[in-house]
CSV table of C-alpha atoms in Angstrom, one decimal:
chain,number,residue,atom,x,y,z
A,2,UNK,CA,4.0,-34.5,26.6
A,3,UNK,CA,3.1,-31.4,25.5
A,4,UNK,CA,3.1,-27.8,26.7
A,5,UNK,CA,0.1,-27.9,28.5
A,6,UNK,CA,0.9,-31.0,30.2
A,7,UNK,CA,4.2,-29.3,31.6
A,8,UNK,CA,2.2,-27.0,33.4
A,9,UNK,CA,0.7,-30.2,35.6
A,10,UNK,CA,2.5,-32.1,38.7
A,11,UNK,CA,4.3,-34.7,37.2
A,12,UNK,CA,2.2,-37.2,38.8
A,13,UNK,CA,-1.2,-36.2,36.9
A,14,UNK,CA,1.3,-37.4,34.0
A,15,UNK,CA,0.7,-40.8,34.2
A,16,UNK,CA,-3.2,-40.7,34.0
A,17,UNK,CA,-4.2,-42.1,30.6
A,18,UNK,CA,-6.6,-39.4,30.5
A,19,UNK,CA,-4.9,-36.4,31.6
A,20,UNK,CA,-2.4,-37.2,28.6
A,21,UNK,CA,-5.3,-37.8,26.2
A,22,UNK,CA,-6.6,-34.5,27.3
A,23,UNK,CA,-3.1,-32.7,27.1
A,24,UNK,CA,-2.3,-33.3,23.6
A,25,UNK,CA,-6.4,-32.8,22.2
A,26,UNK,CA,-6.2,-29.5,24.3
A,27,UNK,CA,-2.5,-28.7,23.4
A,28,UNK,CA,-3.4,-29.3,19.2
A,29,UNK,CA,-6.3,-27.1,19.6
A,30,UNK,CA,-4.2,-24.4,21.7
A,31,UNK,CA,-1.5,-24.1,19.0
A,32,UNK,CA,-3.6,-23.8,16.0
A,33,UNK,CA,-5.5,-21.2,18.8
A,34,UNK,CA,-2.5,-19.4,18.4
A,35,UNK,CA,-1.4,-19.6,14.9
A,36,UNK,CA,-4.9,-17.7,13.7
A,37,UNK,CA,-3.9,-15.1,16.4
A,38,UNK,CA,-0.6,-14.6,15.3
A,39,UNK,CA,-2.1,-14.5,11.9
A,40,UNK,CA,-4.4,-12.1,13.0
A,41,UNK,CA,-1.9,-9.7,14.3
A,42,UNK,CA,-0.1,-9.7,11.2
A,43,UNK,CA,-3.2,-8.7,9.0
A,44,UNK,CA,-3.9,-6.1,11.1
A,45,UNK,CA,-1.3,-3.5,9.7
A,46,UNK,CA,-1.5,-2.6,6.4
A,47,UNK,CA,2.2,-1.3,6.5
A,48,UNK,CA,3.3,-4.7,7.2
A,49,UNK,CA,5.3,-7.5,5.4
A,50,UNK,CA,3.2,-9.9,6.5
A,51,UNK,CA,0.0,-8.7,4.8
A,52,UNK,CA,-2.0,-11.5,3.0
A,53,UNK,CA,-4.9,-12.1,0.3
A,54,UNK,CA,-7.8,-12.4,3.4
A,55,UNK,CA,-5.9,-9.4,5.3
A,56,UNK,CA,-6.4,-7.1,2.0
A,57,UNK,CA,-10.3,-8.4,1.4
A,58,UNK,CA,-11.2,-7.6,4.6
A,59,UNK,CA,-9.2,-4.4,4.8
A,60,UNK,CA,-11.0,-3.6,1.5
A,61,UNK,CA,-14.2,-4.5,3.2
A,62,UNK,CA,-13.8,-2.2,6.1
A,63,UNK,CA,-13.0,0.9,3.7
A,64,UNK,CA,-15.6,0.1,0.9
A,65,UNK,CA,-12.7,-0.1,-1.1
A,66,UNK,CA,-14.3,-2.0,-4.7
A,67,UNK,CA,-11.6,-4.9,-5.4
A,68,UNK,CA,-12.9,-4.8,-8.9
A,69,UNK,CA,-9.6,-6.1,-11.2
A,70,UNK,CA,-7.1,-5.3,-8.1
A,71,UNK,CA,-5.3,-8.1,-7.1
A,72,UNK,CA,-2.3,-8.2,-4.4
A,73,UNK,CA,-0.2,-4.8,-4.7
A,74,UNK,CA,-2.5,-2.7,-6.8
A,75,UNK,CA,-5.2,-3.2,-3.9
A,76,UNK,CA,-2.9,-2.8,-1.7
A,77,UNK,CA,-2.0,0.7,-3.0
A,78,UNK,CA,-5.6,1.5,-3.0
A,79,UNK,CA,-6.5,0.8,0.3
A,80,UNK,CA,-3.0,3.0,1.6
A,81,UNK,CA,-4.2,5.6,-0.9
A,82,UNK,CA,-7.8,5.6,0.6
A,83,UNK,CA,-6.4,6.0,4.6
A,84,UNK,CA,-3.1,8.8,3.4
A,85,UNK,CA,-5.9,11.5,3.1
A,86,UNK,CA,-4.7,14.5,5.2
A,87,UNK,CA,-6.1,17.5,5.5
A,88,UNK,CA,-5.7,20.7,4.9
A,89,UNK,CA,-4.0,20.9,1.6
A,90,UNK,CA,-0.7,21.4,1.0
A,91,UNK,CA,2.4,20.8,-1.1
A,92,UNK,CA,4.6,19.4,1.3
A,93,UNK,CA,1.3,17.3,2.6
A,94,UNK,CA,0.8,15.7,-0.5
A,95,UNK,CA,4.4,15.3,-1.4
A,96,UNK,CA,5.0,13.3,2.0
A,97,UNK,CA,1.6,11.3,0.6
A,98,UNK,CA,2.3,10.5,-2.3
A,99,UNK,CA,6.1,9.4,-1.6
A,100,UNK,CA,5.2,7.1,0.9
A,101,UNK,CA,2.5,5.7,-1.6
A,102,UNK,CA,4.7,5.3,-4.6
A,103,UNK,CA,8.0,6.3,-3.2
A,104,UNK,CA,10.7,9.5,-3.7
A,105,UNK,CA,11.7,8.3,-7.5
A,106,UNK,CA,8.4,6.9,-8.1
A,107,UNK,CA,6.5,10.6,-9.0
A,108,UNK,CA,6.8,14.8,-10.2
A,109,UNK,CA,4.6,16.9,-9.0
A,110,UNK,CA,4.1,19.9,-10.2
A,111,UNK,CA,2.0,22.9,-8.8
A,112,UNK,CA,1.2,26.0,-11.7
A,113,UNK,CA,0.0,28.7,-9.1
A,114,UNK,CA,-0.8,30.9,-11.9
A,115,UNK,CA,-3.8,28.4,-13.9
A,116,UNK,CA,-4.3,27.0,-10.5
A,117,UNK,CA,-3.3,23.2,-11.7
A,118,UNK,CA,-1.4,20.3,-10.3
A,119,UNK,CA,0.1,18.1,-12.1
A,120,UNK,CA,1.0,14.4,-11.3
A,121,UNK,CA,3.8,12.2,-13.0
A,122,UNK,CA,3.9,8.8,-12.0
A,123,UNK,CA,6.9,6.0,-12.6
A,124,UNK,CA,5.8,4.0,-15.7
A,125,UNK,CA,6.1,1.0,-13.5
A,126,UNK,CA,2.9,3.2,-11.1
A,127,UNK,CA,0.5,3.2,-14.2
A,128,UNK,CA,-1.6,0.9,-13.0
A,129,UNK,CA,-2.1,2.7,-9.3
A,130,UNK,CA,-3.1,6.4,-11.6
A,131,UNK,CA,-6.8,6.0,-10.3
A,132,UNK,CA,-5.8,5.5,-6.8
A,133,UNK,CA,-3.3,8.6,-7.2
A,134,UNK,CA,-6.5,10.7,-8.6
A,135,UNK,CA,-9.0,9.6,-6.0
A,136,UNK,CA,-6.3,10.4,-3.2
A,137,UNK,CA,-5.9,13.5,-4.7
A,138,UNK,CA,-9.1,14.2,-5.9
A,139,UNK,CA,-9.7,14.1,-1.6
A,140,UNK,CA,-7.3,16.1,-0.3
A,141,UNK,CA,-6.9,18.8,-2.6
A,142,UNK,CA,-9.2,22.1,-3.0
A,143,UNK,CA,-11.9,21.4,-5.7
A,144,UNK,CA,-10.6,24.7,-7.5
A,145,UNK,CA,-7.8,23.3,-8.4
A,146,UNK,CA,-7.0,21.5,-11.6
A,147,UNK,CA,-5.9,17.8,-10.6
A,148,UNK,CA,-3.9,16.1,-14.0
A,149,UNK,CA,-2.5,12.7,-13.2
A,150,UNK,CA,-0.2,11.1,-15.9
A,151,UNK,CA,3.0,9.2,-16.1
A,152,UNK,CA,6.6,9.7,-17.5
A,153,UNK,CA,6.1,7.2,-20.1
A,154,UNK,CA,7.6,9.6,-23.2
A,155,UNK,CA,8.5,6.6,-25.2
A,156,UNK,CA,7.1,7.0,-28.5
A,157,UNK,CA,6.8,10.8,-28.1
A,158,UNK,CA,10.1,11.5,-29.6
A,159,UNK,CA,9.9,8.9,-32.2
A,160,UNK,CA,10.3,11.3,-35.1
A,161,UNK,CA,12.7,13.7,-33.0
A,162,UNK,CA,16.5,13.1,-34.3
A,163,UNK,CA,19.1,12.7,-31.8
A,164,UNK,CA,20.3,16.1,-32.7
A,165,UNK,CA,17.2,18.3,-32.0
A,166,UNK,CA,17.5,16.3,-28.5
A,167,UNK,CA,20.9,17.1,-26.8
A,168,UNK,CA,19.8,20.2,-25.7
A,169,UNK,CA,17.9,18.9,-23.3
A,170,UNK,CA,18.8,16.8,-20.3
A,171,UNK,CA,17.9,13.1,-19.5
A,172,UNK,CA,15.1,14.2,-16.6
A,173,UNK,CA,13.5,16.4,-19.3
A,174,UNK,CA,13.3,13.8,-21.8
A,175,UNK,CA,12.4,11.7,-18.8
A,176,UNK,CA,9.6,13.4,-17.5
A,177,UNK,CA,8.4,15.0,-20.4
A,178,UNK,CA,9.7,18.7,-19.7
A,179,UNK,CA,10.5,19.3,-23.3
A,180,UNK,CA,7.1,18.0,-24.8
């Protein structure tokens, strides 16, 4: 007997088509409640749980093009499109942009003076750098200079001799400081 049949004086039990009825009814009611469940789960876009349909239809909702983004790279662009806070400023888009690509995943870097902010994103972020710009490109004042890049300096110091380098820490080499 099933779940729904428990529910029922036990002697409905022996009716052929009460139990007929219980388990059509009980099949339908659990697969009832697996697509709810389901449904619950896609519902956050913070959660574990989030799947393929979950991120369409998210995508859907926000007019969020899936063009070429697949699984985490959509994902980043739909939490890019919903992190935009207003009004601008640096601990704002700080707090935004490490929850989007976390503490060690960025530098940013605000020049006052030429009235530019820089972005430098983890090599392993380069694929999310037009979701960083368009988040950005939102939230901040349309005076300033927005540059979005990444750390990637290998290659840069190709010719540079080991010598001519250790002057300089690891983060500037890093990040591209010394450049």
């Amino acid at each position: 007997m099933t779940e729904l049949c428990e529910k029922m004086p036990a002697f409905l039990h022996r009716i052929r088509e009460i139990a007929a009825y219980c388990e059509i009814a009980g099949d339908e009611l659990r697969q009832l409640q697996a697509q709810r469940e389901q449904a619950a789960r896609r519902r956050f876009l913070y959660s574990n749980a989030m799947d393929e349909a979950g991120l369409e239809r998210w995508a859907a909702s926000l007019a969020v093009p899936p063009e070429g983004r697949e699984g985490e790279d959509l994902l980043f662009a739909l939490k890019a499109q919903l992190m935009d806070q207003r009004p601008y400023q640096r601990q704002n888009v700080q707090t935004m942009l490490a929850r989007l690509v976390g503490e060690e995943g960025f530098r940013l870097d605000v020049d006052r003076q030429n009235r530019s902010v820089a972005v430098k994103l983890a090599l392993s972020r380069e694929n999310q750098k037009e979701s960083v710009y368009q988040l950005l490109d939102r939230v901040l004042p349309a005076a300033l200079l927005l540059l979005v890049g990444t750390f990637n300096t290998y290659g840069a110091f190709a010719r540079t001799t080991h010598g001519a380098l250790s002057g300089s820490t690891y983060e500037q080499i890093r990040t591209g400081d010394i450049l």
